[in-house]
PDB file of C-alpha atoms in Angstrom:
ATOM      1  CA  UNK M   1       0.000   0.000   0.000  1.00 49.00           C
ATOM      2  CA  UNK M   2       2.972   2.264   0.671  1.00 56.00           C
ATOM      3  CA  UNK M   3       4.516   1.574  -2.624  1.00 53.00           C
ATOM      4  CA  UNK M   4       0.763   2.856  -4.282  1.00 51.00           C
ATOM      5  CA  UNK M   5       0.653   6.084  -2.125  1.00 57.00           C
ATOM      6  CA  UNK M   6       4.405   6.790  -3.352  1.00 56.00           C
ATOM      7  CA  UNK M   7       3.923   6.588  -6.454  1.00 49.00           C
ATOM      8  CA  UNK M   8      -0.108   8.255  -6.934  1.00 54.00           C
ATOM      9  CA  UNK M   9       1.340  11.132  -7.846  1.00 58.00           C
ATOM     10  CA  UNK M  10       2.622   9.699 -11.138  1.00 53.00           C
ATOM     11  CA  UNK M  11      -0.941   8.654 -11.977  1.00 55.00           C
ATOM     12  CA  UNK M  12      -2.492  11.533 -14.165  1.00 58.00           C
ATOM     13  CA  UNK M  13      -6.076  12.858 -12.462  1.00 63.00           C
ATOM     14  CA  UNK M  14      -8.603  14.350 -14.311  1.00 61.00           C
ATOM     15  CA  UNK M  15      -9.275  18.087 -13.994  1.00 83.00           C
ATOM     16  CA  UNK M  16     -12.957  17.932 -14.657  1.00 91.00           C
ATOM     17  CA  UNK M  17     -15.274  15.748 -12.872  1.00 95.00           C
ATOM     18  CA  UNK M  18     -18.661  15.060 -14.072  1.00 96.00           C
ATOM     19  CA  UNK M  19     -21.258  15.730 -11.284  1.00 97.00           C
ATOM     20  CA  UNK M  20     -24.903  14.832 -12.005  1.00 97.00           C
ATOM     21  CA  UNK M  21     -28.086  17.070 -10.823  1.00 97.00           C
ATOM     22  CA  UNK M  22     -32.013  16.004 -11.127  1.00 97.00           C
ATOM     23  CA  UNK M  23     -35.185  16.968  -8.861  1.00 96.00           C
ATOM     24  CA  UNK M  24     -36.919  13.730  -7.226  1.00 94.00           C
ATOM     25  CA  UNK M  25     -40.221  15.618  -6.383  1.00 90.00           C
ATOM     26  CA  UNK M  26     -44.004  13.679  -8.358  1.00 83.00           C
ATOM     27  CA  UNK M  27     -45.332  17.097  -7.641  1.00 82.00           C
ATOM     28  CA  UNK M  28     -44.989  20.865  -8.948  1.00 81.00           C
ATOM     29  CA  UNK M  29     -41.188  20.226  -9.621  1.00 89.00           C
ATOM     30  CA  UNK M  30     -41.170  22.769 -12.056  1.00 91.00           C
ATOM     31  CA  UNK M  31     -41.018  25.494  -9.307  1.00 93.00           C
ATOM     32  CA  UNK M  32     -37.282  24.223  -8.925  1.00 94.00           C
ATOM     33  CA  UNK M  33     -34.975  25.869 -11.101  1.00 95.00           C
ATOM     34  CA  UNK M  34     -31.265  24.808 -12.353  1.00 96.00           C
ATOM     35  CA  UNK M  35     -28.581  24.759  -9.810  1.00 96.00           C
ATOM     36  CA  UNK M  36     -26.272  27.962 -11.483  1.00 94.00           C
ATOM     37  CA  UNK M  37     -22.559  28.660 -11.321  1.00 91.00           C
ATOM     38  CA  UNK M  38     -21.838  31.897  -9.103  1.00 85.00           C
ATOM     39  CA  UNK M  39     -21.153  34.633 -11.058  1.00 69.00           C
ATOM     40  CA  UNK M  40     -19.475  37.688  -9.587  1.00 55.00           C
ATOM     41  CA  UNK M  41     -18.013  39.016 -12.320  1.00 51.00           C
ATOM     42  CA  UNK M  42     -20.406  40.972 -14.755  1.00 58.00           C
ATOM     43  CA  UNK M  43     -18.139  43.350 -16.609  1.00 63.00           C
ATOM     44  CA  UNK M  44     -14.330  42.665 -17.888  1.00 71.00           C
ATOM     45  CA  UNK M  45     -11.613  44.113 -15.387  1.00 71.00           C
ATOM     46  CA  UNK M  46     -11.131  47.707 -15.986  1.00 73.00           C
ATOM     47  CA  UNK M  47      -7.690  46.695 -14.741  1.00 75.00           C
ATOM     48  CA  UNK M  48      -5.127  43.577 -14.365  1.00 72.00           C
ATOM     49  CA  UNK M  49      -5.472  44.461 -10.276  1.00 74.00           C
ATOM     50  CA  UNK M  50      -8.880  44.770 -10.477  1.00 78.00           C
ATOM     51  CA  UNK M  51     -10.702  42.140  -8.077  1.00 77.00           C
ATOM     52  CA  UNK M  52     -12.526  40.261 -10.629  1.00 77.00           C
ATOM     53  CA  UNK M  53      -9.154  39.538 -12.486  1.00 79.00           C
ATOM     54  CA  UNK M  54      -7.975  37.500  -9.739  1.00 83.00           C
ATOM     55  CA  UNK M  55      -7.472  34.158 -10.569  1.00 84.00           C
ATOM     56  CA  UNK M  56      -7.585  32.978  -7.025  1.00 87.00           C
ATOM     57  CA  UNK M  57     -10.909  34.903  -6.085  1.00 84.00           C
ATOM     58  CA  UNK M  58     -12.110  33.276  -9.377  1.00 84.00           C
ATOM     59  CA  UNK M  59     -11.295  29.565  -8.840  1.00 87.00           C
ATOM     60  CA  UNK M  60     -12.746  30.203  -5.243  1.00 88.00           C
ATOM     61  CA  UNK M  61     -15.946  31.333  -6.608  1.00 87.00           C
ATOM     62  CA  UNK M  62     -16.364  28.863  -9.807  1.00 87.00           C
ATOM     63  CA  UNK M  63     -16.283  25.917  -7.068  1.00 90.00           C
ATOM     64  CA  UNK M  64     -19.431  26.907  -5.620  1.00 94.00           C
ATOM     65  CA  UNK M  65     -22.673  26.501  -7.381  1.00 96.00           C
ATOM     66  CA  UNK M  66     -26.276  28.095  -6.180  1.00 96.00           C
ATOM     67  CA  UNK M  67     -29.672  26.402  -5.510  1.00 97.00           C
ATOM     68  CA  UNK M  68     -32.726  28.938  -6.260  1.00 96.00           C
ATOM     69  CA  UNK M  69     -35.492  29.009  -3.449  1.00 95.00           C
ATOM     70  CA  UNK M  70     -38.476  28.119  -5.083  1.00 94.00           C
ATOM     71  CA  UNK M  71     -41.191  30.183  -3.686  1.00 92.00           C
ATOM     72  CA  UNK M  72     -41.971  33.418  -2.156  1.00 92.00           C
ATOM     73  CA  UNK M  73     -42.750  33.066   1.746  1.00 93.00           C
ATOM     74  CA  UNK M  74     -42.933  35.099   4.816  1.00 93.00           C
ATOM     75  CA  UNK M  75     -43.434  33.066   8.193  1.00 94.00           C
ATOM     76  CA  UNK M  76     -43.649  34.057  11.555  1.00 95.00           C
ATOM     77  CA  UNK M  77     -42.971  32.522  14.802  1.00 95.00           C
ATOM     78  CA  UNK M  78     -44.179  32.580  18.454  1.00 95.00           C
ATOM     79  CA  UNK M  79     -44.894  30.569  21.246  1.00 94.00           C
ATOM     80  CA  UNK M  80     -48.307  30.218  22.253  1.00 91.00           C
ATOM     81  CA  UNK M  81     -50.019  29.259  25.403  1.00 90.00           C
ATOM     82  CA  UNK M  82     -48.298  26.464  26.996  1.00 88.00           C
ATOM     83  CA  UNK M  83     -45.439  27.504  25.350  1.00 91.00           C
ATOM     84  CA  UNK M  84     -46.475  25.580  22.110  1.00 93.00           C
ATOM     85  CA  UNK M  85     -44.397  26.440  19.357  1.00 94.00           C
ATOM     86  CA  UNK M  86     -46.429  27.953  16.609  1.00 93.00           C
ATOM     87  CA  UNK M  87     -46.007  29.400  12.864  1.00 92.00           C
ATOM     88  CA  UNK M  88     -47.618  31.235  10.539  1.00 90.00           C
ATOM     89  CA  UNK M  89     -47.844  32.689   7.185  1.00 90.00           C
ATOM     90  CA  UNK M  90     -47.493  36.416   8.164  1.00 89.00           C
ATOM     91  CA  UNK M  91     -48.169  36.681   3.912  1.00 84.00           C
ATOM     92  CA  UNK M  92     -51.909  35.503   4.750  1.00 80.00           C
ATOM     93  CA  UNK M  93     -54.479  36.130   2.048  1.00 75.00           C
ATOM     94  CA  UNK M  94     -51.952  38.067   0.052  1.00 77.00           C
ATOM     95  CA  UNK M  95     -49.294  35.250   0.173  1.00 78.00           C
ATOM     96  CA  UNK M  96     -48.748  33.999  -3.692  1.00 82.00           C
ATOM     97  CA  UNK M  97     -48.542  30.163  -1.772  1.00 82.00           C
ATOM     98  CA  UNK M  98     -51.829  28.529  -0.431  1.00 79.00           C
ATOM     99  CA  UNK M  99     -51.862  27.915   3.093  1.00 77.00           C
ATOM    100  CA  UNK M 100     -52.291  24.094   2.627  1.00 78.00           C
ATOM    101  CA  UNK M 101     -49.771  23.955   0.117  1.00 80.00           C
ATOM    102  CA  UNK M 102     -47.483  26.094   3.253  1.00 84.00           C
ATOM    103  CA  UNK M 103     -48.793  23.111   5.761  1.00 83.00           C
ATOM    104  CA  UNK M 104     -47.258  20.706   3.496  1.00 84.00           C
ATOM    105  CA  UNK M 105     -44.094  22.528   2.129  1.00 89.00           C
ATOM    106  CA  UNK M 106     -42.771  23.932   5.839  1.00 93.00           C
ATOM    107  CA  UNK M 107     -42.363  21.571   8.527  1.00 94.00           C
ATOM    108  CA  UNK M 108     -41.656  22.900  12.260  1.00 95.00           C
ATOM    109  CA  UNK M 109     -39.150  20.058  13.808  1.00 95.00           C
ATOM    110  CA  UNK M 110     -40.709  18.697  17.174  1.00 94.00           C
ATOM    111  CA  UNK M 111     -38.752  20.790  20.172  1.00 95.00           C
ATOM    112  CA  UNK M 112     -37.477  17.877  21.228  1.00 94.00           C
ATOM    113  CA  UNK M 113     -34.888  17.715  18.359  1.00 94.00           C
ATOM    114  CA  UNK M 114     -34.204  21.899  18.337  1.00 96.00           C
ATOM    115  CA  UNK M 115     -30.432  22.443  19.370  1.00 95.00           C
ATOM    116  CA  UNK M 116     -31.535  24.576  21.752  1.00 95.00           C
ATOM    117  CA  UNK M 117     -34.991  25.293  23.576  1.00 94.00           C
ATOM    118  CA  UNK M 118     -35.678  28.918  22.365  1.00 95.00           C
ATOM    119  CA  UNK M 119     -34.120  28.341  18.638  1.00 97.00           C
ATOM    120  CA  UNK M 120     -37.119  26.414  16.737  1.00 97.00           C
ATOM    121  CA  UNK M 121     -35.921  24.778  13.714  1.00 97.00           C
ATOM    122  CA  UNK M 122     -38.209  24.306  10.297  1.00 96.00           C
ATOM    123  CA  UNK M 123     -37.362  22.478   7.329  1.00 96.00           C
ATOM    124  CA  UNK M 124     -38.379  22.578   3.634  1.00 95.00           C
ATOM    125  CA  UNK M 125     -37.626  19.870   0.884  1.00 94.00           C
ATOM    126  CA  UNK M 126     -35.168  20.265  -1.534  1.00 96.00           C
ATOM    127  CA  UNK M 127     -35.373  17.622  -3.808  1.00 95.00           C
ATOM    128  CA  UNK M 128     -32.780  17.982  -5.622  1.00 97.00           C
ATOM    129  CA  UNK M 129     -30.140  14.720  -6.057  1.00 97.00           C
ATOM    130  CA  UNK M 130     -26.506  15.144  -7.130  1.00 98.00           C
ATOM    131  CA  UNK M 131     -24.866  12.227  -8.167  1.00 98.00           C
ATOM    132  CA  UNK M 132     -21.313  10.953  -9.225  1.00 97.00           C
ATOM    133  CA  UNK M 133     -19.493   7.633 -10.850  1.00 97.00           C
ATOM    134  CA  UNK M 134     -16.504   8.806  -8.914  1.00 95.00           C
ATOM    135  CA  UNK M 135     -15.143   9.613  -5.236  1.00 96.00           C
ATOM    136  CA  UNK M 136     -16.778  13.197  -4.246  1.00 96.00           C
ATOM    137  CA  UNK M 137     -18.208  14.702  -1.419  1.00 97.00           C
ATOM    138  CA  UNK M 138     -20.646  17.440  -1.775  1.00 97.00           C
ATOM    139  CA  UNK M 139     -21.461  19.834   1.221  1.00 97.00           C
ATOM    140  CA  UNK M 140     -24.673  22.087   1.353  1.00 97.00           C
ATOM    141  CA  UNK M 141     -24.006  25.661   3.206  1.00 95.00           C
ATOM    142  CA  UNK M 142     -25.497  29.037   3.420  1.00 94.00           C
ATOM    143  CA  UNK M 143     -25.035  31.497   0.137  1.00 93.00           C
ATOM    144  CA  UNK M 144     -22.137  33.385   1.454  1.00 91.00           C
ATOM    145  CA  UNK M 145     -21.200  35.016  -1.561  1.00 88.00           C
ATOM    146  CA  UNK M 146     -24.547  36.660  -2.142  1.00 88.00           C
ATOM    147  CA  UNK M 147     -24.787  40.068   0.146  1.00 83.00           C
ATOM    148  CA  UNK M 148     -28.287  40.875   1.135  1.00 79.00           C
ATOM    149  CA  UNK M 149     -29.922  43.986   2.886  1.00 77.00           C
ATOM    150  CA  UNK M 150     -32.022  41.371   4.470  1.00 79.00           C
ATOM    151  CA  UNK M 151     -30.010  39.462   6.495  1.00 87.00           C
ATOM    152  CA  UNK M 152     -32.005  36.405   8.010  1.00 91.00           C
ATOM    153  CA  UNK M 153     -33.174  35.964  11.226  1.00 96.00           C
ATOM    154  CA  UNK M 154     -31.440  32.592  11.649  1.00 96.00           C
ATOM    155  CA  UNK M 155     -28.939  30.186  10.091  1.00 95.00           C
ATOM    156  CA  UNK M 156     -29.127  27.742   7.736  1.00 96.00           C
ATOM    157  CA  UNK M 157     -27.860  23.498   8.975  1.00 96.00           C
ATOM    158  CA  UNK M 158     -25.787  22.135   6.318  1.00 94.00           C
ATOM    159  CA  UNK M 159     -24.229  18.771   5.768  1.00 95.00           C
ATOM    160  CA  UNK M 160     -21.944  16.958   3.792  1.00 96.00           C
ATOM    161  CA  UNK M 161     -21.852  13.540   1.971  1.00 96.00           C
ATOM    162  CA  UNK M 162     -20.474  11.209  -0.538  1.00 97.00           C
ATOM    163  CA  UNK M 163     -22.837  11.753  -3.272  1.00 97.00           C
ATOM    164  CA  UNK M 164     -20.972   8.545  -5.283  1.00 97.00           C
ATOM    165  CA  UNK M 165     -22.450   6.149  -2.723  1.00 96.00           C
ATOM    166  CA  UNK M 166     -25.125   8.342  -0.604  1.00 96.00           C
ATOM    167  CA  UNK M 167     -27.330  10.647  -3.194  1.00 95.00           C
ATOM    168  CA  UNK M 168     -29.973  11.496  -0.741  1.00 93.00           C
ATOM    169  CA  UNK M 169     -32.371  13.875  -1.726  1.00 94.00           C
ATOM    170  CA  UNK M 170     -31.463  17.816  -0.081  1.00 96.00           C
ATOM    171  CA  UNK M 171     -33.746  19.636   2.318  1.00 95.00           C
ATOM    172  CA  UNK M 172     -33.299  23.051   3.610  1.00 97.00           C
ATOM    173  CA  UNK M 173     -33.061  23.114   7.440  1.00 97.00           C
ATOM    174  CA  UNK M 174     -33.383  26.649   9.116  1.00 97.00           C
ATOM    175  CA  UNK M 175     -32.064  27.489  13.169  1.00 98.00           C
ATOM    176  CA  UNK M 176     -34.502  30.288  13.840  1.00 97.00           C
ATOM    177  CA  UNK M 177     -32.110  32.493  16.264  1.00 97.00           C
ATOM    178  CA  UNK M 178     -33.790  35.785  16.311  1.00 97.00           C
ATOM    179  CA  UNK M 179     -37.612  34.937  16.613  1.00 96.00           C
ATOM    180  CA  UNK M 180     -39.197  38.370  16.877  1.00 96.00           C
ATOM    181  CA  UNK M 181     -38.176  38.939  13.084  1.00 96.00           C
ATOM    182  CA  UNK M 182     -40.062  37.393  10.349  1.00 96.00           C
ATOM    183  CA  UNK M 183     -38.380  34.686   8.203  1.00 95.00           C
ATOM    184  CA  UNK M 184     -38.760  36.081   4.375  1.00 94.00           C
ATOM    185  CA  UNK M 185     -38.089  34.039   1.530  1.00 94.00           C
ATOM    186  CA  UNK M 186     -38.198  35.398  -2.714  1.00 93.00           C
ATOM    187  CA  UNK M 187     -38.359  32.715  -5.245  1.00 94.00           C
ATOM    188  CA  UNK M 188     -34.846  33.484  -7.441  1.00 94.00           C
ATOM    189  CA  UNK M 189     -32.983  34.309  -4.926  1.00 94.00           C
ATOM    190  CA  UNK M 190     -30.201  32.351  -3.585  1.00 94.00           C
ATOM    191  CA  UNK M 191     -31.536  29.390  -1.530  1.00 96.00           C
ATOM    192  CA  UNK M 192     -28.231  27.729  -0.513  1.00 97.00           C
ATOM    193  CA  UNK M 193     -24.874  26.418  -2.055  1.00 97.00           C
ATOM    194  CA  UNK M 194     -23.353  23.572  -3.274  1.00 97.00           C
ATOM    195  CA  UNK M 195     -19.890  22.995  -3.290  1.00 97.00           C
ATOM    196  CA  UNK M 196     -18.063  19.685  -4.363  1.00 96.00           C
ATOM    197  CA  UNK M 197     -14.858  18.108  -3.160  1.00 95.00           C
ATOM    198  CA  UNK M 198     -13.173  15.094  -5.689  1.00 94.00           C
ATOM    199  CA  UNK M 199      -9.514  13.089  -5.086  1.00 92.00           C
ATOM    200  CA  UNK M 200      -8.233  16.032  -7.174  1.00 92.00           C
ATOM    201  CA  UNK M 201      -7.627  19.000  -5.527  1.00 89.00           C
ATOM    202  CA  UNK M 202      -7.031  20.974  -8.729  1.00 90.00           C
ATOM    203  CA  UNK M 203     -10.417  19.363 -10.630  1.00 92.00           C
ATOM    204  CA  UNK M 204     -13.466  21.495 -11.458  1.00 91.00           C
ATOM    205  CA  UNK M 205     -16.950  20.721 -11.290  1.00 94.00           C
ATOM    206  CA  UNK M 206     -18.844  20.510 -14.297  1.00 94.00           C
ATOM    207  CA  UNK M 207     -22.424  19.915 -13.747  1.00 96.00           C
ATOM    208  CA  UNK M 208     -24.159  17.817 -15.782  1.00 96.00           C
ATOM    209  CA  UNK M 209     -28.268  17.331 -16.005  1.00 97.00           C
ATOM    210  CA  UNK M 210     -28.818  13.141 -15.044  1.00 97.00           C
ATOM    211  CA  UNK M 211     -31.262  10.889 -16.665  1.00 96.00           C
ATOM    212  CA  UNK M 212     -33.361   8.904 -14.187  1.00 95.00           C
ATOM    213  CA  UNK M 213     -32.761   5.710 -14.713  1.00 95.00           C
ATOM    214  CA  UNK M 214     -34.753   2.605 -13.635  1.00 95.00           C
ATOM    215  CA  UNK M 215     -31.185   1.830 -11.858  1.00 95.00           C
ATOM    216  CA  UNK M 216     -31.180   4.783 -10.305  1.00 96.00           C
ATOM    217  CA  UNK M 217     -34.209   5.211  -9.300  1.00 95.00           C
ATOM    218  CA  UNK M 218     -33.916   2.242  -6.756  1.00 95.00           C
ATOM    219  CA  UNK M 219     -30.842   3.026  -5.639  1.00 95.00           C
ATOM    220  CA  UNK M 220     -31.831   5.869  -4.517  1.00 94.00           C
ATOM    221  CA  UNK M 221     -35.070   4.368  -2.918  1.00 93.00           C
ATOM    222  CA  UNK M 222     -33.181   1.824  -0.846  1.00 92.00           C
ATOM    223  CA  UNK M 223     -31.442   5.131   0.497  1.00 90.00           C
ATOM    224  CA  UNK M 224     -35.268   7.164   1.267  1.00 90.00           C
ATOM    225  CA  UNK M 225     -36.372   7.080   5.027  1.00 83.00           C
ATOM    226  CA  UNK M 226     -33.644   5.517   6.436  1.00 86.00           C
ATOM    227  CA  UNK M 227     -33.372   7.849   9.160  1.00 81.00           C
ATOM    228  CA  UNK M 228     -36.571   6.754  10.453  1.00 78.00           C
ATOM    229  CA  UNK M 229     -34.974   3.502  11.110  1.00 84.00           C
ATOM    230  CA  UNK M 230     -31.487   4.176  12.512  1.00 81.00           C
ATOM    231  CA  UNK M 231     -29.767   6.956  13.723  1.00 79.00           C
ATOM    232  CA  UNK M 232     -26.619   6.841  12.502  1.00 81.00           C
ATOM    233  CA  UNK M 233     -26.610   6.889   8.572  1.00 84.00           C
ATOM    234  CA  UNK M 234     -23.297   7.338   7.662  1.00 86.00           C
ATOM    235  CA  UNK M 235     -23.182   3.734   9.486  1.00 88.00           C
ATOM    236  CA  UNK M 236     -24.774   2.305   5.961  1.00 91.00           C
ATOM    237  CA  UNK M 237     -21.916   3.729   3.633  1.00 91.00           C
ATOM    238  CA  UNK M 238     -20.559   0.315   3.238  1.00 93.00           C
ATOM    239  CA  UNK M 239     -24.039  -1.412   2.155  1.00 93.00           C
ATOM    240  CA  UNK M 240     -24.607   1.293   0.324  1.00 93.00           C
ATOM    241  CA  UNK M 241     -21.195   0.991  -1.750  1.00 94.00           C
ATOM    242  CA  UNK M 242     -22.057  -2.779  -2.447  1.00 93.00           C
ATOM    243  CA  UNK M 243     -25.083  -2.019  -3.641  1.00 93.00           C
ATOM    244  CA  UNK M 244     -24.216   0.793  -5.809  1.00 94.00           C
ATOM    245  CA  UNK M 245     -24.845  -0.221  -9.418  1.00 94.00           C
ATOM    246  CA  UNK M 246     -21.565   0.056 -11.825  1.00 93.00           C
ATOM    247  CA  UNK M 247     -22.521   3.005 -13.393  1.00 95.00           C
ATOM    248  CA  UNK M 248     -25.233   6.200 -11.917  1.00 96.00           C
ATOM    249  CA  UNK M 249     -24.581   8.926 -13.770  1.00 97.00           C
ATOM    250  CA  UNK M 250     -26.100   8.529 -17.430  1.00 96.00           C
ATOM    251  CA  UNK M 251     -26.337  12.571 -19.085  1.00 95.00           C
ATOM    252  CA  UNK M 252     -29.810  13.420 -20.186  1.00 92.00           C
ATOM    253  CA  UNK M 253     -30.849  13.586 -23.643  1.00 85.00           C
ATOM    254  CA  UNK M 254     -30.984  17.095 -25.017  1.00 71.00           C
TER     255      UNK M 254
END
């Protein structure tokens, strides 16, 4: 094994790696757009020192892709009597989303499972799947790069997983610090980030739209609910590599 690691760096790695996107959702998945490249830059450098000619700003930014939030929502939070924890749609009648579509979109965790007692926590789907035929790990943050005049009231959970072996569908989990402020969401606007780490430091991301394949498909069912069932996921990476079929990531057709 020593005599391998000695001489990897011999081996040539690629510089692009194929990463696969698609939305696993039976209903109104159009409202979920692309996932876009970050783009900063929207005029040519009046300069050679200008910020946006900086190639290591640059490569920092291209390595970061953006989700779009899908709908336009403003929610509110108190505790009631009791000290239930209860939410609303501060939007109401004017709100562009139905209030039993909101039931069924936002989920507010049980207390039980907040981090801490005052900080509810709410969670939306994102069911988007990003998949790979080789080693990478894709992490889900909070869009950083986007600057806001808004800032939210909260902070978003992310997490990170090997999307070769573990394409789970996304959700968007929200830690509600600052509860006396409203929670406002604009479809467009930058939901959350991806960002993608592959045995190649120096490799890009290129992002490629994934046909859902029958194979596919039930790998990634055997993957669905298993949280219900243990608590420890990342405990299943090795059933879930020997179950992986040979090849996941098949482009879609034009």
């Amino acid at each position: 094994m020593a005599l391998v690691d000695q001489f990897r760096k011999f081996i040539p790695r690629p510089r692009k790696v194929e990463v696969g996107w698609f939305v696993d959702s039976e209903k109104a998945s159009l409202i979920h757009d692309d996932p876009r490249p970050i783009h900063s830059v929207s005029a040519k450098p009046p300069s050679s020192k200008a910020v946006q000619a900086c190639p290591a700003a640059n490569d920092f930014e291209s390595r970061y892709f953006e989700i779009p939030c899908p709908l336009d929502l403003d929610l509110k939070f108190r505790f009631g009597p009791d000290e239930k924890p209860l939410l609303y749609n501060a939007a109401g009648s004017d709100g562009v989303v139905s209030t039993g579509a909101l039931r069924n979109f936002v989920k507010l965790m049980p207390r039980q499972e907040w981090r801490h007692p005052e900080r509810p926590i709410l969670q939306m789907p994102a069911p988007y799947r990003f998949i790979a035929d080789e080693p990478v790990w894709m992490s889900q943050m909070l869009a950083f790069l986007h600057w806001s005049e808004q800032h939210p009231p909260g902070r978003l959970i992310g997490g990170r997983m090997p999307i070769h072996i573990w394409p789970r569908a996304l959700s968007w989990a929200f830690e509600w610090f600052d509860i006396s402020r409203n929670l406002v969401l604009r479809r467009g606007d930058p939901w959350f980030y991806v960002h993608f780490e592959t045995e190649n430091p120096d490799a890009h991301v290129r992002l490629t739209h994934a046909e859902v394949t029958d194979e596919l498909t039930r790998y990634c069912r055997g993957l669905d609910g298993v949280t219900h069932y243990v608590s420890q996921t990342f405990s299943l990476f090795e059933t879930a590599r020997s179950r992986r079929p040979k090849k996941l990531l098949v482009k879609r057709k034009a």
